[in-house]
Amino acid sequence: MTREQSVDVLVLGSGIAGLSYALKAAAYGSVAIVTKKERAASSTNYAQGGIAAVIAPDDDTALHVRDTLVAGAGLCHTTAVLELVQEGPARVMDLIEWGVRFSRDAGDFSLGREGGHSTRRILHAGDFTGKEIERALLQAVAEHPRIELYEDTVAIDLLVGTVGGDTNDASRCGGALVLDHHAGELVAFRASVTLIATGGIGQAFRHTTNPDIATGDGIAMAYRAGASIANLEFVQFHPTALYPAEQRAFLISEAVRGEGAVLRTLDGALLPIDHPLGSLAPRDIVARHIDRYMKDSGSPHALLDLSPIPTAEIESRFPGILAECLARGIDIRKEPIPVVPAAHYACGGVLTDAEGRTTIGGLYAAGEVACTGVHGANRLASNSLLEAVVYSHRASEQVPSELGIRCHDARVRPGGDSVAAVAPAGMTVTEVRAGIRDRMWESAGIVRRSSEMRDAAIELGELRSMSEAIRAANPLDPEAVE
């Protein structure tokens, strides 16, 4: 039996987008945050580099806009980029007011530089920026009387109905069906407004820098509910994950190259990168050059040489990377880091307008799960955290107009073109997921070919039907529904 619970605002996800939105939405009503795992298990928490914003006196909006448009390969929505850059500094100030402690140098912000940026504009907290942001936001959420955070709860599907109850009325989201791991029961969270902030799709690939929870379920829920999805073909592969890349690869921040590190081949030569910025070119360009080098030479990885960076600076600026590499037997102060590309960020997702609205009434999206048009075909480094706070803020400003609107018949809507479920033929959830990740890595990775993608589509269709059969047979199994 499904338990019912009502709230004014429902937030799915506890990264920077969901938490910052919740803190602002709580000014207008009660807020429930549903998060899959432990509250700090999000891509935000793993963000090393920082957040880009025009703060320095020698920087300006036009430069940041230009850098973003160039990185996006001409496919960014210019208006969205302008909104992002112009409103970014104010949203950074919000983070500081919530208690985020960015690194400073003699009182001023210590600004880093990353690939694709024409100047230093990356605010950071050492190389633990995401962890520091999560810390501050979670503390602010815990202290807010109108916010309840539900850990180890999985949103399974959106509840969609109509305002008037007439089937001819426009669709509206009325909350979500959630699995409570602890109680082992389903909960129908009914809300006037719902925000999806569930992060990306990195776990769809064999090698990724994303946490285990980045399984794309927010996009899938929105798709099944009938929301428009856009630009999912634009997946960014971070060029420098520590080799060997495990299921969740350890990221070597782009800020390392921003401080002077360069990419080399295994014989010590500079890795040839056909771009004026060389090793500091936008991520998609660098990732493709490393991929080409590996395939042409048969090398398992490239090398990231930190010798141009003074030892003291490595120790003070990148303590997390230094410690992780030392734990794996690599002293980055004396030897290069073996690196390979890994799936990192989804530039597409649930289509939204400038205020975070999706194509379903009452349903909003922010953060990596959303497609605002800001990133185009390739995200500029450190624009992700910025996009999350800018567009979650814009979405929060719409809450007053949504409160009090309720669906009379909100329920789970079957996906429009859902394939028929078939017997799983003895396959487990783990085996199905492994099959998806392997096929996506091989056929929909950094470099793609039409023939391989057509073959992959057939195999992925079969894996999808197996997954749906397992899910239908095990509705209360967390592994099956995530």
Coordinates of C-alpha atoms in Angstrom, one line a residue:
M1 CA 0.0 0.0 0.0
T2 CA 1.3 3.5 -0.9
R3 CA 1.6 6.0 1.9
E4 CA 0.6 9.6 1.1
Q5 CA 2.5 12.7 2.1
S6 CA 1.8 16.4 1.2
V7 CA 4.3 19.3 0.9
D8 CA 4.3 22.6 -0.9
V9 CA 7.6 22.1 -2.8
L10 CA 9.2 18.7 -3.6
V11 CA 12.9 18.7 -4.5
L12 CA 14.5 15.5 -6.1
G13 CA 18.3 15.6 -5.5
S14 CA 20.6 17.1 -3.0
G15 CA 23.4 18.6 -5.0
I16 CA 24.1 22.4 -5.4
A17 CA 21.0 22.9 -7.5
G18 CA 18.6 21.1 -5.3
L19 CA 19.9 22.5 -2.0
S20 CA 20.2 26.1 -3.1
Y21 CA 16.7 26.0 -4.6
A22 CA 15.3 24.5 -1.4
L23 CA 16.8 27.2 0.7
K24 CA 15.1 29.9 -1.4
A25 CA 11.8 28.0 -2.0
A26 CA 11.4 27.6 1.8
A27 CA 10.7 31.3 2.0
Y28 CA 7.3 30.5 0.4
G29 CA 6.3 27.2 1.9
S30 CA 7.3 23.7 3.2
V31 CA 10.0 21.9 1.3
A32 CA 10.9 18.2 1.2
I33 CA 14.2 17.1 -0.3
V34 CA 14.4 13.5 -1.6
T35 CA 17.9 12.1 -2.1
K36 CA 19.0 8.7 -3.2
K37 CA 22.0 8.1 -1.0
E38 CA 23.8 9.9 1.7
R39 CA 23.2 13.6 1.5
A40 CA 26.8 14.5 0.3
A41 CA 26.8 11.8 -2.4
S42 CA 26.5 14.0 -5.5
S43 CA 28.5 15.3 -8.4
T44 CA 28.7 18.6 -6.6
N45 CA 30.7 17.0 -3.8
Y46 CA 33.3 15.7 -6.3
A47 CA 33.8 19.0 -8.0
Q48 CA 37.5 19.9 -7.5
G49 CA 38.0 23.0 -9.8
G50 CA 35.5 25.6 -8.6
I51 CA 32.9 28.0 -9.9
A52 CA 33.5 30.5 -12.7
A53 CA 32.3 34.1 -12.2
V54 CA 33.4 37.6 -13.3
I55 CA 34.9 38.8 -10.0
A56 CA 38.3 40.1 -10.9
P57 CA 38.8 43.8 -11.9
D58 CA 40.6 42.8 -15.1
D59 CA 37.8 40.4 -16.2
D60 CA 34.5 41.3 -17.8
T61 CA 31.2 39.8 -18.8
A62 CA 32.0 39.9 -22.6
L63 CA 35.1 37.7 -22.1
H64 CA 33.2 35.1 -20.0
V65 CA 30.4 35.0 -22.6
R66 CA 32.9 34.6 -25.4
D67 CA 34.8 31.8 -23.7
T68 CA 31.5 30.0 -23.1
L69 CA 30.3 30.3 -26.6
V70 CA 33.6 29.2 -28.1
A71 CA 33.7 26.1 -25.8
G72 CA 30.1 25.3 -26.8
A73 CA 31.1 25.0 -30.5
G74 CA 28.6 27.6 -31.6
L75 CA 25.6 25.8 -30.2
C76 CA 25.0 27.6 -27.0
H77 CA 21.8 29.7 -26.6
T78 CA 23.3 33.2 -26.4
T79 CA 20.5 34.7 -24.2
A80 CA 21.0 31.9 -21.7
V81 CA 24.7 32.4 -21.6
L82 CA 24.2 36.2 -21.0
E83 CA 21.9 35.4 -18.1
L84 CA 24.4 33.0 -16.6
V85 CA 27.4 35.3 -16.8
Q86 CA 25.5 38.5 -15.7
E87 CA 23.8 36.9 -12.7
G88 CA 26.7 34.7 -11.7
P89 CA 28.5 37.1 -9.3
A90 CA 25.3 37.7 -7.3
R91 CA 24.7 33.9 -7.0
V92 CA 28.3 33.4 -5.8
M93 CA 27.6 36.0 -3.1
D94 CA 24.6 33.9 -2.1
L95 CA 26.9 30.9 -1.5
I96 CA 29.2 33.0 0.6
E97 CA 26.3 34.2 2.7
W98 CA 25.3 30.6 3.2
G99 CA 28.8 30.0 4.6
V100 CA 30.9 28.8 1.7
R101 CA 34.6 29.6 2.4
F102 CA 36.4 30.2 -0.9
S103 CA 40.2 30.4 -0.9
R104 CA 41.7 33.8 -0.5
D105 CA 45.1 35.4 -1.1
A106 CA 46.0 38.4 1.0
G107 CA 42.3 39.0 1.5
D108 CA 41.2 38.8 -2.1
F109 CA 39.7 35.7 -3.8
S110 CA 42.3 33.3 -5.1
L111 CA 41.2 32.9 -8.7
G112 CA 42.3 29.9 -10.8
R113 CA 42.3 29.4 -14.5
E114 CA 41.0 26.4 -16.4
G115 CA 40.7 25.1 -20.0
G116 CA 39.0 27.4 -22.4
H117 CA 39.1 30.5 -20.1
S118 CA 40.9 33.5 -21.3
T119 CA 41.7 34.7 -17.8
R120 CA 41.6 33.7 -14.1
R121 CA 38.0 33.6 -12.9
I122 CA 37.6 30.3 -11.0
L123 CA 36.7 30.7 -7.3
H124 CA 37.8 27.6 -5.4
A125 CA 38.3 26.1 -2.0
G126 CA 41.6 24.4 -2.6
D127 CA 40.8 21.4 -4.7
F128 CA 37.8 20.5 -2.5
T129 CA 35.4 23.2 -3.8
G130 CA 32.4 20.9 -4.3
K131 CA 32.8 19.4 -0.8
E132 CA 33.0 22.8 0.7
I133 CA 29.8 24.0 -1.1
E134 CA 27.9 20.8 0.0
R135 CA 29.1 21.3 3.6
A136 CA 27.8 24.8 3.8
L137 CA 24.5 24.2 2.0
L138 CA 23.7 21.0 4.0
Q139 CA 24.3 22.9 7.2
A140 CA 22.0 25.7 6.1
V141 CA 19.3 23.2 5.1
A142 CA 19.6 21.3 8.4
E143 CA 19.1 24.6 10.3
H144 CA 16.0 25.7 8.3
P145 CA 12.7 24.9 10.0
R146 CA 10.7 24.6 6.8
I147 CA 13.0 22.0 5.1
E148 CA 13.0 18.2 5.6
L149 CA 15.7 16.1 4.0
Y150 CA 14.9 12.4 3.3
E151 CA 18.0 10.3 2.8
D152 CA 18.1 6.9 1.2
T153 CA 14.9 7.6 -0.7
V154 CA 14.5 7.0 -4.4
A155 CA 12.1 8.9 -6.7
I156 CA 10.7 6.2 -9.0
D157 CA 8.3 8.2 -11.2
L158 CA 6.6 11.5 -11.4
L159 CA 2.9 11.9 -10.6
V160 CA 1.2 13.6 -13.5
G161 CA -2.4 14.7 -13.9
T162 CA -4.5 17.8 -14.7
V163 CA -5.6 20.8 -12.7
G164 CA -9.3 20.4 -13.5
G165 CA -9.4 16.6 -13.8
D166 CA -10.5 16.8 -17.5
T167 CA -8.4 14.6 -19.8
N168 CA -8.3 17.5 -22.3
D169 CA -6.6 19.8 -19.8
A170 CA -2.9 20.4 -20.0
S171 CA -0.7 18.0 -18.0
R172 CA 0.7 19.0 -14.7
C173 CA 3.1 17.4 -12.3
G174 CA 1.7 16.8 -8.8
G175 CA 4.7 15.3 -7.1
A176 CA 6.5 12.0 -7.3
L177 CA 6.3 8.3 -6.3
V178 CA 9.2 7.6 -3.9
L179 CA 10.7 4.4 -2.5
D180 CA 11.7 4.7 1.2
H181 CA 14.6 2.3 1.6
H182 CA 14.4 2.3 5.4
A183 CA 10.7 1.5 5.6
G184 CA 10.6 -0.6 2.5
E185 CA 7.4 1.2 1.3
L186 CA 6.3 3.5 -1.5
V187 CA 5.4 7.1 -0.6
A188 CA 3.4 9.4 -2.9
F189 CA 4.8 12.9 -2.2
R190 CA 2.2 15.3 -3.4
A191 CA 3.3 18.8 -4.1
S192 CA 2.3 22.0 -5.9
V193 CA 5.7 22.3 -7.5
T194 CA 8.4 19.8 -8.1
L195 CA 12.1 20.4 -9.0
I196 CA 14.2 17.7 -10.6
A197 CA 17.8 18.2 -9.6
T198 CA 19.0 14.6 -9.9
G199 CA 22.3 15.2 -11.7
G200 CA 23.7 13.5 -14.8
I201 CA 24.1 10.2 -16.6
G202 CA 27.8 9.4 -16.1
Q203 CA 27.1 5.9 -14.9
A204 CA 25.7 5.0 -18.4
F205 CA 29.4 4.7 -19.4
R206 CA 32.1 2.2 -18.4
H207 CA 34.4 5.0 -17.2
T208 CA 33.1 8.1 -15.5
T209 CA 34.1 10.7 -12.9
N210 CA 30.5 10.8 -11.6
P211 CA 29.4 9.2 -8.3
D212 CA 27.4 5.9 -8.3
I213 CA 24.1 7.8 -8.1
A214 CA 24.5 9.5 -11.5
T215 CA 22.3 7.0 -13.3
G216 CA 20.1 9.5 -15.3
D217 CA 16.9 8.5 -13.5
G218 CA 15.7 12.1 -13.3
I219 CA 15.9 12.5 -17.1
A220 CA 14.2 9.1 -17.5
M221 CA 11.3 10.0 -15.1
A222 CA 10.7 13.3 -16.9
Y223 CA 10.8 11.4 -20.3
R224 CA 8.3 8.8 -19.1
A225 CA 6.0 11.6 -17.8
G226 CA 6.0 13.3 -21.3
A227 CA 8.5 16.1 -20.7
S228 CA 10.7 17.3 -23.6
I229 CA 14.3 16.1 -23.6
A230 CA 17.1 17.8 -25.6
N231 CA 20.8 17.5 -26.6
L232 CA 21.5 14.2 -24.9
E233 CA 24.1 13.5 -27.6
F234 CA 26.3 16.2 -26.1
V235 CA 28.1 14.3 -23.3
Q236 CA 31.4 15.8 -22.2
F237 CA 34.3 13.6 -21.5
H238 CA 36.8 15.0 -19.1
P239 CA 40.3 14.6 -20.6
T240 CA 42.2 13.9 -17.4
A241 CA 40.9 11.1 -15.2
L242 CA 43.6 9.2 -13.2
Y243 CA 44.6 5.9 -15.0
P244 CA 43.5 3.2 -14.5
A245 CA 40.0 4.6 -14.5
E246 CA 37.7 2.6 -12.3
Q247 CA 33.9 2.6 -12.3
R248 CA 34.1 6.1 -10.8
A249 CA 37.4 7.5 -12.0
F250 CA 39.3 9.9 -9.9
L251 CA 39.3 13.3 -11.6
I252 CA 42.5 15.3 -12.1
S253 CA 41.2 18.9 -12.0
E254 CA 41.6 21.1 -15.0
A255 CA 42.9 23.7 -12.6
V256 CA 46.2 21.7 -12.6
R257 CA 46.7 22.6 -16.3
G258 CA 45.6 26.1 -15.5
E259 CA 48.6 26.4 -13.1
G260 CA 51.0 25.2 -15.8
A261 CA 50.8 21.4 -16.1
V262 CA 51.1 20.1 -19.7
L263 CA 50.1 16.9 -21.4
R264 CA 52.8 14.5 -22.8
T265 CA 53.1 11.3 -24.6
L266 CA 54.6 8.2 -22.9
D267 CA 58.0 9.0 -24.4
G268 CA 58.0 12.5 -22.9
A269 CA 57.1 14.6 -25.9
L270 CA 54.5 17.3 -25.7
L271 CA 51.1 15.8 -26.7
P272 CA 50.3 17.5 -30.1
I273 CA 47.0 19.5 -29.6
D274 CA 45.9 21.5 -32.6
H275 CA 44.7 24.5 -30.7
P276 CA 46.2 27.8 -29.7
L277 CA 45.7 27.0 -26.0
G278 CA 47.4 23.6 -26.3
S279 CA 46.9 21.6 -23.1
L280 CA 44.5 24.3 -21.9
A281 CA 42.1 24.0 -24.9
P282 CA 38.4 23.2 -24.2
R283 CA 37.7 19.8 -22.8
D284 CA 36.2 18.2 -25.9
I285 CA 39.2 19.1 -28.0
V286 CA 41.8 17.8 -25.5
A287 CA 39.8 14.6 -24.9
R288 CA 39.7 13.8 -28.6
H289 CA 43.4 14.4 -29.0
I290 CA 44.2 12.1 -26.1
D291 CA 41.8 9.5 -27.5
R292 CA 43.5 9.8 -31.0
Y293 CA 47.0 9.5 -29.5
M294 CA 46.0 6.4 -27.5
K295 CA 44.4 4.7 -30.6
D296 CA 47.2 5.6 -33.0
S297 CA 50.0 4.7 -30.6
G298 CA 48.4 1.8 -28.7
S299 CA 49.2 3.6 -25.5
P300 CA 46.9 2.9 -22.6
H301 CA 47.1 6.5 -21.4
A302 CA 48.8 9.9 -21.8
L303 CA 50.8 11.7 -19.1
L304 CA 50.1 15.0 -17.2
D305 CA 53.4 16.6 -16.3
L306 CA 53.2 18.9 -13.3
S307 CA 56.9 19.8 -13.3
P308 CA 56.2 23.5 -14.4
I309 CA 54.3 24.0 -11.1
P310 CA 56.5 24.7 -8.0
T311 CA 56.3 22.0 -5.4
A312 CA 55.0 24.3 -2.7
E313 CA 52.1 25.3 -4.9
I314 CA 51.2 21.7 -5.7
E315 CA 51.1 21.0 -2.0
S316 CA 49.0 24.0 -1.1
R317 CA 46.7 24.2 -4.1
F318 CA 46.1 20.5 -4.8
P319 CA 46.3 18.6 -1.5
G320 CA 43.4 16.3 -2.4
I321 CA 44.9 15.2 -5.8
L322 CA 48.4 14.9 -4.2
A323 CA 47.0 12.6 -1.4
E324 CA 45.0 10.4 -3.8
C325 CA 47.9 10.0 -6.2
L326 CA 50.3 9.2 -3.3
A327 CA 47.9 6.6 -2.1
R328 CA 48.2 5.0 -5.5
G329 CA 52.0 5.2 -5.6
I330 CA 52.4 8.3 -7.7
D331 CA 54.2 11.3 -6.3
I332 CA 53.0 14.1 -8.6
R333 CA 55.8 16.4 -7.3
K334 CA 58.3 14.1 -8.9
E335 CA 56.6 12.2 -11.7
P336 CA 53.8 12.7 -14.2
I337 CA 50.3 11.5 -13.7
P338 CA 48.9 8.8 -16.1
V339 CA 45.5 10.1 -17.4
V340 CA 42.7 9.0 -19.7
P341 CA 39.4 10.6 -20.7
A342 CA 36.2 9.6 -18.8
A343 CA 32.5 10.5 -19.1
H344 CA 32.0 13.6 -17.0
Y345 CA 29.0 15.8 -17.8
A346 CA 25.7 15.8 -19.7
C347 CA 25.3 19.1 -21.6
G348 CA 21.7 18.1 -22.5
G349 CA 18.8 16.9 -20.4
V350 CA 15.3 17.9 -19.5
L351 CA 14.4 20.9 -21.6
T352 CA 13.7 24.1 -19.6
D353 CA 13.0 27.7 -20.3
A354 CA 14.9 30.6 -18.7
E355 CA 13.0 30.1 -15.3
G356 CA 13.6 26.4 -15.1
R357 CA 10.2 25.4 -16.3
T358 CA 9.9 22.1 -18.2
T359 CA 7.2 21.4 -20.8
I360 CA 5.0 19.9 -18.0
G361 CA 3.2 22.4 -15.7
G362 CA 4.4 22.5 -12.1
L363 CA 7.6 20.6 -13.0
Y364 CA 11.0 22.4 -13.0
A365 CA 14.6 21.2 -13.5
A366 CA 18.0 22.7 -12.6
G367 CA 21.6 21.6 -12.6
E368 CA 23.1 18.9 -14.8
V369 CA 19.7 17.2 -15.3
A370 CA 18.4 20.2 -17.1
C371 CA 19.1 21.5 -20.6
T372 CA 19.1 25.3 -20.4
G373 CA 21.0 25.8 -23.6
V374 CA 24.0 27.3 -21.8
H375 CA 26.5 24.7 -22.6
G376 CA 25.9 23.9 -26.3
A377 CA 27.9 21.0 -27.4
N378 CA 30.6 21.3 -24.7
R379 CA 30.6 22.8 -21.3
L380 CA 33.2 25.4 -20.3
A381 CA 35.1 24.4 -17.2
S382 CA 33.5 25.4 -13.9
N383 CA 30.3 26.7 -15.5
S384 CA 28.4 23.8 -14.1
L385 CA 28.2 24.9 -10.5
L386 CA 27.4 28.4 -11.8
E387 CA 24.6 27.2 -14.0
A388 CA 23.1 25.3 -11.1
V389 CA 22.9 28.3 -8.7
V390 CA 21.8 30.8 -11.4
Y391 CA 18.9 28.7 -12.8
S392 CA 17.8 27.2 -9.5
H393 CA 17.5 30.8 -8.2
R394 CA 15.4 31.7 -11.2
A395 CA 13.2 28.6 -10.7
S396 CA 12.8 29.5 -7.0
E397 CA 11.3 32.9 -7.9
Q398 CA 8.4 31.1 -9.6
V399 CA 7.3 29.2 -6.5
P400 CA 4.8 31.8 -5.3
S401 CA 2.8 31.6 -8.5
E402 CA 2.7 27.7 -8.3
L403 CA 1.6 27.3 -4.7
G404 CA -2.0 26.2 -4.1
I405 CA -2.3 24.5 -7.6
R406 CA -3.0 20.8 -7.1
C407 CA -3.7 18.0 -9.5
H408 CA -6.9 16.1 -8.9
D409 CA -5.8 12.9 -10.6
A410 CA -2.0 12.9 -10.4
R411 CA -0.6 9.4 -11.0
V412 CA 2.3 7.6 -12.7
R413 CA 2.0 7.9 -16.4
P414 CA 3.5 5.1 -18.5
G415 CA 6.3 6.1 -20.9
G416 CA 5.0 7.0 -24.4
D417 CA 7.1 4.6 -26.4
S418 CA 8.0 2.1 -23.7
V419 CA 9.1 -1.2 -25.1
A420 CA 7.4 -4.4 -24.1
A421 CA 9.1 -6.0 -21.2
V422 CA 10.5 -9.5 -21.8
A423 CA 11.9 -12.2 -19.5
P424 CA 15.3 -11.1 -18.2
A425 CA 16.7 -14.5 -19.1
G426 CA 18.5 -14.9 -15.8
M427 CA 20.3 -11.6 -16.0
T428 CA 20.8 -9.6 -12.9
V429 CA 20.5 -5.8 -12.5
T430 CA 24.3 -5.6 -12.2
E431 CA 24.8 -7.5 -15.5
V432 CA 22.3 -5.4 -17.3
R433 CA 24.0 -2.2 -16.1
A434 CA 27.4 -3.5 -17.1
G435 CA 26.1 -4.3 -20.5
I436 CA 24.7 -0.8 -20.9
R437 CA 27.9 0.9 -19.7
D438 CA 30.2 -1.2 -22.0
R439 CA 28.0 -0.6 -25.1
M440 CA 27.7 3.1 -24.5
W441 CA 31.5 3.4 -23.9
E442 CA 32.4 1.5 -27.1
S443 CA 29.7 2.9 -29.4
A444 CA 28.6 6.3 -28.0
G445 CA 31.8 7.6 -26.5
I446 CA 34.3 10.2 -27.4
V447 CA 34.4 9.4 -31.1
R448 CA 31.3 7.8 -32.7
R449 CA 30.5 6.0 -35.9
S450 CA 27.1 5.7 -37.5
S451 CA 27.3 1.9 -38.1
E452 CA 28.4 1.2 -34.5
M453 CA 25.7 3.4 -33.1
R454 CA 23.0 1.6 -35.2
D455 CA 24.2 -1.8 -33.8
A456 CA 24.4 -0.4 -30.3
A457 CA 20.8 0.9 -30.6
I458 CA 19.5 -2.7 -31.1
E459 CA 21.5 -4.2 -28.2
L460 CA 20.6 -1.3 -25.9
G461 CA 16.9 -1.9 -26.8
E462 CA 17.2 -5.5 -25.7
L463 CA 18.9 -4.4 -22.4
R464 CA 16.2 -1.9 -21.8
S465 CA 13.5 -4.4 -22.1
M466 CA 15.3 -6.7 -19.7
S467 CA 15.7 -3.8 -17.3
E468 CA 12.0 -3.0 -17.4
A469 CA 11.1 -6.6 -16.7
I470 CA 13.4 -6.7 -13.7
R471 CA 12.0 -3.3 -12.5
A472 CA 8.4 -4.5 -12.9
A473 CA 9.1 -7.7 -11.0
N474 CA 10.9 -6.0 -8.1
P475 CA 9.1 -2.7 -7.4
L476 CA 10.5 -2.4 -3.9
D477 CA 14.1 -3.4 -4.7
P478 CA 16.4 -0.3 -4.7
E479 CA 18.8 -1.8 -7.1
A480 CA 16.1 -2.6 -9.6
V481 CA 14.4 0.9 -9.6
E482 CA 17.4 3.2 -9.6

